[in-house]
Amino acid sequence: MSRPGSEPPASRTAWTMGTEVPRSYPLVHRGGLICPCVLVQANDEKHLVKNLLGSYAKAGVNGRPTSNSTDPTKVNITFGLIELREFDIENQEVVMVGWTALEWQDELLKWDPANTGTSNHISLDSQQIWIPDILLSNALSKPEPLHHTRVHVTYTGKVVWINTYKYHFYCKVPKDQMTSDTFDCHMKFVSWSMDSNTLDLRNKEDRFDTVYYVNNRDWEFFKNKAIREDVEMPWDMKSAQIKYEFTLKRRQTHEDNDDTESSAVRIRVVAFLPVTFACLLRLAALL
């Protein structure tokens, strides 16, 4: 095996462009011979994926991928807020962009890297394996995916699926609070077809993530927390639900104006300092 970073550009280009190089042909790099390990590893990974998906096709994507059907499938969910697009108080609607990460164990997606000669993880098309049906129950329209993502699978069978959506959901605003400055909203994620004894949905964190959040000019977020609860569904079934509660507080216009004016004053002062310093130097030279 060659050291990391020692593969020549030609080997990487040949593989990414889809040109097959026979394994019996060593690659030449500045007069030396190296092993085409990149191609070997890639071929091993393709063989692994083919075997895993072949076994999956026989079992089917319907039905949970577990070795014991009496045990619930544990699914961890994490929600991350990116942007608040709109809060329509009169129509009681919220539009925001956020990402969701789902984690679960798939017994059909396990392998031994030592025996297969592959890495510890692969990526697969989400449509080719079982996916938990976690939905936003208070959505007003179908969440709009911003891009197609693949699932990340480790050799232990752990699956992680991260998606970014534009959400459009309902936020109840009582009539007597229409002119208020603070509003309480929530998002409810739940399995639509499996009860809590079959799919155990849990929040990985006690609040939603705001690392990538872009501040909104009109609204601030407060009281962000996640709650797990079992809820009765209309069809006589109790499902696990994760509710993300948050409070929106209206930003005061005069505070924004004050901040803008303060910034302008600071800019003028900073711009004036070099001129003042230059004048003082000239004055000192004349004395």
mmCIF file of C-alpha atoms in Angstrom:
data_model
loop_
_atom_site.group_PDB
_atom_site.id
_atom_site.type_symbol
_atom_site.label_atom_id
_atom_site.label_comp_id
_atom_site.label_asym_id
_atom_site.label_seq_id
_atom_site.Cartn_x
_atom_site.Cartn_y
_atom_site.Cartn_z
ATOM 1 C CA MET A 1 0.000 0.000 0.000
ATOM 2 C CA SER A 2 1.239 3.483 -0.786
ATOM 3 C CA ARG A 3 1.361 6.241 1.749
ATOM 4 C CA PRO A 4 -1.626 8.639 1.946
ATOM 5 C CA GLY A 5 -1.262 11.393 -0.577
ATOM 6 C CA SER A 6 1.257 9.470 -2.714
ATOM 7 C CA GLU A 7 -1.191 8.512 -5.470
ATOM 8 C CA PRO A 8 -0.417 10.348 -8.720
ATOM 9 C CA PRO A 9 -3.030 12.648 -10.247
ATOM 10 C CA ALA A 10 -3.320 10.270 -13.194
ATOM 11 C CA SER A 11 -4.725 7.472 -11.025
ATOM 12 C CA ARG A 12 -7.376 9.695 -9.482
ATOM 13 C CA THR A 13 -8.343 11.159 -12.862
ATOM 14 C CA ALA A 14 -8.667 7.739 -14.466
ATOM 15 C CA TRP A 15 -11.080 6.592 -11.789
ATOM 16 C CA THR A 16 -13.221 9.704 -11.511
ATOM 17 C CA MET A 17 -13.646 9.931 -15.260
ATOM 18 C CA GLY A 18 -14.797 6.310 -15.403
ATOM 19 C CA THR A 19 -11.765 4.934 -17.265
ATOM 20 C CA GLU A 20 -11.035 1.396 -16.137
ATOM 21 C CA VAL A 21 -7.358 0.577 -15.626
ATOM 22 C CA PRO A 22 -6.490 -3.167 -15.424
ATOM 23 C CA ARG A 23 -5.060 -4.184 -12.051
ATOM 24 C CA SER A 24 -2.177 -6.006 -13.774
ATOM 25 C CA TYR A 25 -0.908 -2.683 -15.119
ATOM 26 C CA PRO A 26 1.105 -0.830 -12.435
ATOM 27 C CA LEU A 27 0.942 2.927 -12.534
ATOM 28 C CA VAL A 28 4.127 4.884 -13.194
ATOM 29 C CA HIS A 29 4.925 7.983 -11.144
ATOM 30 C CA ARG A 30 8.163 9.860 -11.959
ATOM 31 C CA GLY A 31 9.954 6.681 -12.950
ATOM 32 C CA GLY A 32 8.784 4.656 -9.943
ATOM 33 C CA LEU A 33 6.121 1.957 -9.680
ATOM 34 C CA ILE A 34 3.210 2.236 -7.277
ATOM 35 C CA CYS A 35 0.286 -0.041 -6.502
ATOM 36 C CA PRO A 36 -3.073 1.157 -7.923
ATOM 37 C CA CYS A 37 -4.578 0.855 -4.441
ATOM 38 C CA VAL A 38 -7.168 3.566 -5.102
ATOM 39 C CA LEU A 39 -8.743 1.485 -7.845
ATOM 40 C CA VAL A 40 -8.551 -1.712 -5.802
ATOM 41 C CA GLN A 41 -10.279 -0.086 -2.837
ATOM 42 C CA ALA A 42 -12.912 1.466 -5.086
ATOM 43 C CA ASN A 43 -13.630 -1.895 -6.733
ATOM 44 C CA ASP A 44 -13.872 -3.560 -3.309
ATOM 45 C CA GLU A 45 -16.322 -0.898 -2.186
ATOM 46 C CA LYS A 46 -18.459 -1.384 -5.274
ATOM 47 C CA HIS A 47 -18.483 -5.126 -4.620
ATOM 48 C CA LEU A 48 -19.499 -4.522 -0.995
ATOM 49 C CA VAL A 49 -22.343 -2.176 -1.962
ATOM 50 C CA LYS A 50 -23.557 -4.643 -4.582
ATOM 51 C CA ASN A 51 -23.669 -7.463 -2.019
ATOM 52 C CA LEU A 52 -25.402 -5.345 0.634
ATOM 53 C CA LEU A 53 -28.052 -4.037 -1.731
ATOM 54 C CA GLY A 54 -28.486 -7.497 -3.237
ATOM 55 C CA SER A 55 -29.325 -8.914 0.180
ATOM 56 C CA TYR A 56 -31.563 -5.920 0.827
ATOM 57 C CA ALA A 57 -33.442 -6.453 -2.428
ATOM 58 C CA LYS A 58 -34.244 -10.011 -1.374
ATOM 59 C CA ALA A 59 -35.507 -8.880 2.037
ATOM 60 C CA GLY A 60 -37.326 -5.817 0.657
ATOM 61 C CA VAL A 61 -37.497 -2.257 1.962
ATOM 62 C CA ASN A 62 -40.837 -2.898 3.682
ATOM 63 C CA GLY A 63 -40.566 -4.003 7.277
ATOM 64 C CA ARG A 64 -38.025 -2.867 9.834
ATOM 65 C CA PRO A 65 -34.446 -4.163 9.372
ATOM 66 C CA THR A 66 -34.132 -5.752 12.794
ATOM 67 C CA SER A 67 -33.107 -9.195 14.012
ATOM 68 C CA ASN A 68 -35.851 -9.221 16.657
ATOM 69 C CA SER A 69 -39.251 -7.965 15.533
ATOM 70 C CA THR A 70 -40.457 -7.643 19.137
ATOM 71 C CA ASP A 71 -37.893 -4.934 19.898
ATOM 72 C CA PRO A 72 -38.675 -1.359 18.837
ATOM 73 C CA THR A 73 -36.426 0.364 16.325
ATOM 74 C CA LYS A 74 -34.799 3.312 18.068
ATOM 75 C CA VAL A 75 -34.605 6.445 15.932
ATOM 76 C CA ASN A 76 -32.799 9.560 17.151
ATOM 77 C CA ILE A 77 -33.765 12.894 15.642
ATOM 78 C CA THR A 78 -31.929 16.206 15.647
ATOM 79 C CA PHE A 79 -33.374 19.385 14.180
ATOM 80 C CA GLY A 80 -31.285 22.385 13.209
ATOM 81 C CA LEU A 81 -32.636 25.830 12.371
ATOM 82 C CA ILE A 82 -31.013 27.711 9.490
ATOM 83 C CA GLU A 83 -33.358 30.564 8.604
ATOM 84 C CA LEU A 84 -36.759 31.979 9.530
ATOM 85 C CA ARG A 85 -38.250 33.004 6.198
ATOM 86 C CA GLU A 86 -41.670 34.281 7.252
ATOM 87 C CA PHE A 87 -44.031 34.526 10.203
ATOM 88 C CA ASP A 88 -47.562 35.433 9.094
ATOM 89 C CA ILE A 89 -49.434 36.289 12.296
ATOM 90 C CA GLU A 90 -52.814 36.837 10.682
ATOM 91 C CA ASN A 91 -52.792 33.499 8.842
ATOM 92 C CA GLN A 92 -50.890 31.753 11.661
ATOM 93 C CA GLU A 93 -48.217 30.371 9.347
ATOM 94 C CA VAL A 94 -44.452 29.956 9.686
ATOM 95 C CA VAL A 95 -41.958 29.332 6.887
ATOM 96 C CA MET A 96 -38.429 28.336 7.846
ATOM 97 C CA VAL A 97 -35.429 26.454 6.504
ATOM 98 C CA GLY A 98 -33.849 23.772 8.655
ATOM 99 C CA TRP A 99 -32.120 20.406 8.602
ATOM 100 C CA THR A 100 -33.086 17.121 10.214
ATOM 101 C CA ALA A 101 -30.739 14.271 11.099
ATOM 102 C CA LEU A 102 -32.170 10.783 11.681
ATOM 103 C CA GLU A 103 -30.091 7.954 13.164
ATOM 104 C CA TRP A 104 -31.036 4.288 13.500
ATOM 105 C CA GLN A 105 -29.624 0.762 13.406
ATOM 106 C CA ASP A 106 -30.000 -1.415 10.303
ATOM 107 C CA GLU A 107 -29.120 -5.078 10.847
ATOM 108 C CA LEU A 108 -28.982 -5.692 7.084
ATOM 109 C CA LEU A 109 -26.180 -3.172 6.560
ATOM 110 C CA LYS A 110 -23.310 -4.716 8.510
ATOM 111 C CA TRP A 111 -19.916 -5.886 7.286
ATOM 112 C CA ASP A 112 -16.403 -6.659 8.497
ATOM 113 C CA PRO A 113 -13.892 -4.195 7.007
ATOM 114 C CA ALA A 114 -11.030 -6.619 7.745
ATOM 115 C CA ASN A 115 -12.609 -9.345 5.609
ATOM 116 C CA THR A 116 -13.946 -7.148 2.807
ATOM 117 C CA GLY A 117 -10.906 -4.896 2.458
ATOM 118 C CA THR A 118 -13.108 -1.809 2.523
ATOM 119 C CA SER A 119 -13.411 1.289 4.679
ATOM 120 C CA ASN A 120 -15.549 1.562 7.785
ATOM 121 C CA HIS A 121 -18.304 3.529 6.074
ATOM 122 C CA ILE A 122 -20.143 3.907 2.775
ATOM 123 C CA SER A 123 -22.933 6.058 1.338
ATOM 124 C CA LEU A 124 -26.116 4.683 -0.229
ATOM 125 C CA ASP A 125 -29.167 5.985 -2.032
ATOM 126 C CA SER A 126 -31.916 6.485 0.552
ATOM 127 C CA GLN A 127 -34.513 4.971 -1.780
ATOM 128 C CA GLN A 128 -32.778 1.588 -1.742
ATOM 129 C CA ILE A 129 -33.093 0.890 1.986
ATOM 130 C CA TRP A 130 -35.655 1.114 4.777
ATOM 131 C CA ILE A 131 -36.294 4.674 5.986
ATOM 132 C CA PRO A 132 -38.374 5.634 9.072
ATOM 133 C CA ASP A 133 -41.524 7.581 8.158
ATOM 134 C CA ILE A 134 -40.941 10.622 10.367
ATOM 135 C CA LEU A 135 -43.243 13.497 9.411
ATOM 136 C CA LEU A 136 -43.989 17.028 10.587
ATOM 137 C CA SER A 137 -47.558 16.609 11.826
ATOM 138 C CA ASN A 138 -48.443 20.333 11.939
ATOM 139 C CA ALA A 139 -47.170 20.995 8.409
ATOM 140 C CA LEU A 140 -49.411 23.023 6.093
ATOM 141 C CA SER A 141 -47.704 21.668 2.980
ATOM 142 C CA LYS A 142 -45.207 18.985 2.094
ATOM 143 C CA PRO A 143 -41.686 19.940 3.237
ATOM 144 C CA GLU A 144 -39.645 21.018 0.234
ATOM 145 C CA PRO A 145 -36.241 19.281 0.048
ATOM 146 C CA LEU A 146 -33.497 21.676 -0.984
ATOM 147 C CA HIS A 147 -31.288 18.888 -2.360
ATOM 148 C CA HIS A 148 -31.129 15.101 -2.637
ATOM 149 C CA THR A 149 -28.945 13.471 0.007
ATOM 150 C CA ARG A 150 -27.577 9.979 0.494
ATOM 151 C CA VAL A 151 -27.464 8.028 3.748
ATOM 152 C CA HIS A 152 -24.200 7.492 5.606
ATOM 153 C CA VAL A 153 -23.693 3.897 6.798
ATOM 154 C CA THR A 154 -20.967 2.523 9.081
ATOM 155 C CA TYR A 155 -19.913 -1.126 9.230
ATOM 156 C CA THR A 156 -21.773 -1.586 12.538
ATOM 157 C CA GLY A 157 -25.091 -0.949 10.779
ATOM 158 C CA LYS A 158 -25.528 2.605 12.046
ATOM 159 C CA VAL A 159 -27.359 4.761 9.503
ATOM 160 C CA VAL A 160 -27.392 8.581 9.485
ATOM 161 C CA TRP A 161 -29.619 10.519 7.101
ATOM 162 C CA ILE A 162 -29.407 14.330 7.001
ATOM 163 C CA ASN A 163 -31.771 16.448 4.912
ATOM 164 C CA THR A 164 -32.392 20.159 4.496
ATOM 165 C CA TYR A 165 -35.997 21.288 3.985
ATOM 166 C CA LYS A 166 -38.102 24.380 3.654
ATOM 167 C CA TYR A 167 -40.896 23.912 6.197
ATOM 168 C CA HIS A 168 -44.313 25.539 6.062
ATOM 169 C CA PHE A 169 -46.286 24.843 9.233
ATOM 170 C CA TYR A 170 -49.093 26.048 11.479
ATOM 171 C CA CYS A 171 -48.541 28.181 14.593
ATOM 172 C CA LYS A 172 -51.665 28.921 16.595
ATOM 173 C CA VAL A 173 -52.088 32.593 17.522
ATOM 174 C CA PRO A 174 -55.079 33.427 19.773
ATOM 175 C CA LYS A 175 -57.147 36.369 18.564
ATOM 176 C CA ASP A 176 -56.505 38.355 21.721
ATOM 177 C CA GLN A 177 -52.732 38.060 21.140
ATOM 178 C CA MET A 178 -52.560 39.214 17.528
ATOM 179 C CA THR A 179 -50.923 42.499 18.561
ATOM 180 C CA SER A 180 -48.547 40.896 21.049
ATOM 181 C CA ASP A 181 -44.766 41.030 20.717
ATOM 182 C CA THR A 182 -44.161 37.385 21.693
ATOM 183 C CA PHE A 183 -45.639 34.225 20.190
ATOM 184 C CA ASP A 184 -45.263 30.565 21.157
ATOM 185 C CA CYS A 185 -44.894 28.056 18.317
ATOM 186 C CA HIS A 186 -43.833 24.443 17.944
ATOM 187 C CA MET A 187 -42.935 21.740 15.437
ATOM 188 C CA LYS A 188 -44.165 18.157 15.949
ATOM 189 C CA PHE A 189 -42.231 15.249 14.432
ATOM 190 C CA VAL A 190 -43.941 11.860 14.645
ATOM 191 C CA SER A 191 -44.126 8.472 12.939
ATOM 192 C CA TRP A 192 -47.339 8.317 10.932
ATOM 193 C CA SER A 193 -47.657 4.537 10.681
ATOM 194 C CA MET A 194 -45.777 2.968 13.623
ATOM 195 C CA ASP A 195 -46.653 3.034 17.300
ATOM 196 C CA SER A 196 -44.127 3.709 20.052
ATOM 197 C CA ASN A 197 -43.682 -0.034 20.665
ATOM 198 C CA THR A 198 -42.499 -0.448 17.072
ATOM 199 C CA LEU A 199 -40.603 2.792 16.457
ATOM 200 C CA ASP A 200 -39.084 4.532 19.464
ATOM 201 C CA LEU A 201 -38.474 8.125 18.354
ATOM 202 C CA ARG A 202 -36.189 10.115 20.642
ATOM 203 C CA ASN A 203 -34.613 13.570 20.603
ATOM 204 C CA LYS A 204 -30.830 13.420 20.666
ATOM 205 C CA GLU A 205 -30.550 16.918 22.146
ATOM 206 C CA ASP A 206 -32.790 18.831 24.550
ATOM 207 C CA ARG A 207 -33.208 21.680 22.044
ATOM 208 C CA PHE A 208 -32.855 22.289 18.343
ATOM 209 C CA ASP A 209 -29.500 23.289 16.920
ATOM 210 C CA THR A 210 -28.814 26.950 16.041
ATOM 211 C CA VAL A 211 -25.153 26.794 14.998
ATOM 212 C CA TYR A 212 -25.984 27.665 11.379
ATOM 213 C CA TYR A 213 -28.880 29.986 12.151
ATOM 214 C CA VAL A 214 -28.959 33.328 10.337
ATOM 215 C CA ASN A 215 -30.536 36.052 12.483
ATOM 216 C CA ASN A 216 -33.873 37.412 11.341
ATOM 217 C CA ARG A 217 -34.243 41.200 11.182
ATOM 218 C CA ASP A 218 -37.806 41.139 12.568
ATOM 219 C CA TRP A 219 -37.873 38.223 15.043
ATOM 220 C CA GLU A 220 -35.741 36.749 17.822
ATOM 221 C CA PHE A 221 -35.857 33.155 19.137
ATOM 222 C CA PHE A 222 -36.391 32.340 22.814
ATOM 223 C CA LYS A 223 -37.227 29.307 25.006
ATOM 224 C CA ASN A 224 -35.957 26.708 22.596
ATOM 225 C CA LYS A 225 -36.501 23.164 23.914
ATOM 226 C CA ALA A 226 -37.338 19.619 22.753
ATOM 227 C CA ILE A 227 -39.914 17.371 24.445
ATOM 228 C CA ARG A 228 -40.636 13.689 23.855
ATOM 229 C CA GLU A 229 -44.195 12.525 24.431
ATOM 230 C CA ASP A 230 -46.518 9.684 23.455
ATOM 231 C CA VAL A 231 -49.590 10.932 21.616
ATOM 232 C CA GLU A 232 -52.835 9.277 20.597
ATOM 233 C CA MET A 233 -53.302 9.106 16.849
ATOM 234 C CA PRO A 234 -56.790 9.343 15.245
ATOM 235 C CA TRP A 235 -56.651 5.667 14.211
ATOM 236 C CA ASP A 236 -56.369 4.220 17.743
ATOM 237 C CA MET A 237 -52.575 4.136 17.936
ATOM 238 C CA LYS A 238 -50.104 5.755 20.316
ATOM 239 C CA SER A 239 -46.958 7.102 18.660
ATOM 240 C CA ALA A 240 -43.789 8.703 19.963
ATOM 241 C CA GLN A 241 -43.577 12.398 19.157
ATOM 242 C CA ILE A 242 -40.803 14.971 19.431
ATOM 243 C CA LYS A 243 -42.070 18.514 19.909
ATOM 244 C CA TYR A 244 -39.703 21.441 19.453
ATOM 245 C CA GLU A 245 -41.091 24.447 21.312
ATOM 246 C CA PHE A 246 -39.851 27.979 20.751
ATOM 247 C CA THR A 247 -40.919 31.576 21.305
ATOM 248 C CA LEU A 248 -40.692 34.328 18.714
ATOM 249 C CA LYS A 249 -40.190 37.863 19.990
ATOM 250 C CA ARG A 250 -40.672 40.880 17.779
ATOM 251 C CA ARG A 251 -37.597 43.068 17.432
ATOM 252 C CA GLN A 252 -38.119 46.716 18.331
ATOM 253 C CA THR A 253 -37.710 49.072 15.366
ATOM 254 C CA HIS A 254 -36.174 51.879 17.391
ATOM 255 C CA GLU A 255 -33.495 49.517 18.714
ATOM 256 C CA ASP A 256 -32.503 48.658 15.161
ATOM 257 C CA ASN A 257 -32.339 52.367 14.272
ATOM 258 C CA ASP A 258 -30.225 53.094 17.346
ATOM 259 C CA ASP A 259 -27.834 50.300 16.418
ATOM 260 C CA THR A 260 -27.569 51.633 12.863
ATOM 261 C CA GLU A 261 -26.889 55.180 14.057
ATOM 262 C CA SER A 262 -24.299 53.952 16.571
ATOM 263 C CA SER A 263 -22.531 51.986 13.853
ATOM 264 C CA ALA A 264 -22.469 55.061 11.606
ATOM 265 C CA VAL A 265 -20.986 57.180 14.414
ATOM 266 C CA ARG A 266 -18.306 54.552 15.089
ATOM 267 C CA ILE A 267 -17.400 54.468 11.394
ATOM 268 C CA ARG A 268 -17.080 58.271 11.237
ATOM 269 C CA VAL A 269 -14.895 58.339 14.361
ATOM 270 C CA VAL A 270 -12.586 55.591 13.089
ATOM 271 C CA ALA A 271 -12.289 57.308 9.705
ATOM 272 C CA PHE A 272 -11.436 60.633 11.390
ATOM 273 C CA LEU A 273 -8.649 59.271 13.613
ATOM 274 C CA PRO A 274 -5.936 58.872 10.899
ATOM 275 C CA VAL A 275 -6.503 62.452 9.712
ATOM 276 C CA THR A 276 -6.239 63.795 13.261
ATOM 277 C CA PHE A 277 -3.074 61.791 13.889
ATOM 278 C CA ALA A 278 -1.464 63.127 10.683
ATOM 279 C CA CYS A 279 -2.251 66.724 11.660
ATOM 280 C CA LEU A 280 -0.676 66.222 15.084
ATOM 281 C CA LEU A 281 2.510 64.855 13.497
ATOM 282 C CA ARG A 282 2.806 67.908 11.227
ATOM 283 C CA LEU A 283 2.220 70.239 14.138
ATOM 284 C CA ALA A 284 4.907 68.490 16.180
ATOM 285 C CA ALA A 285 7.375 68.854 13.298
ATOM 286 C CA LEU A 286 6.878 72.621 13.203
ATOM 287 C CA LEU A 287 7.525 73.074 16.921
#
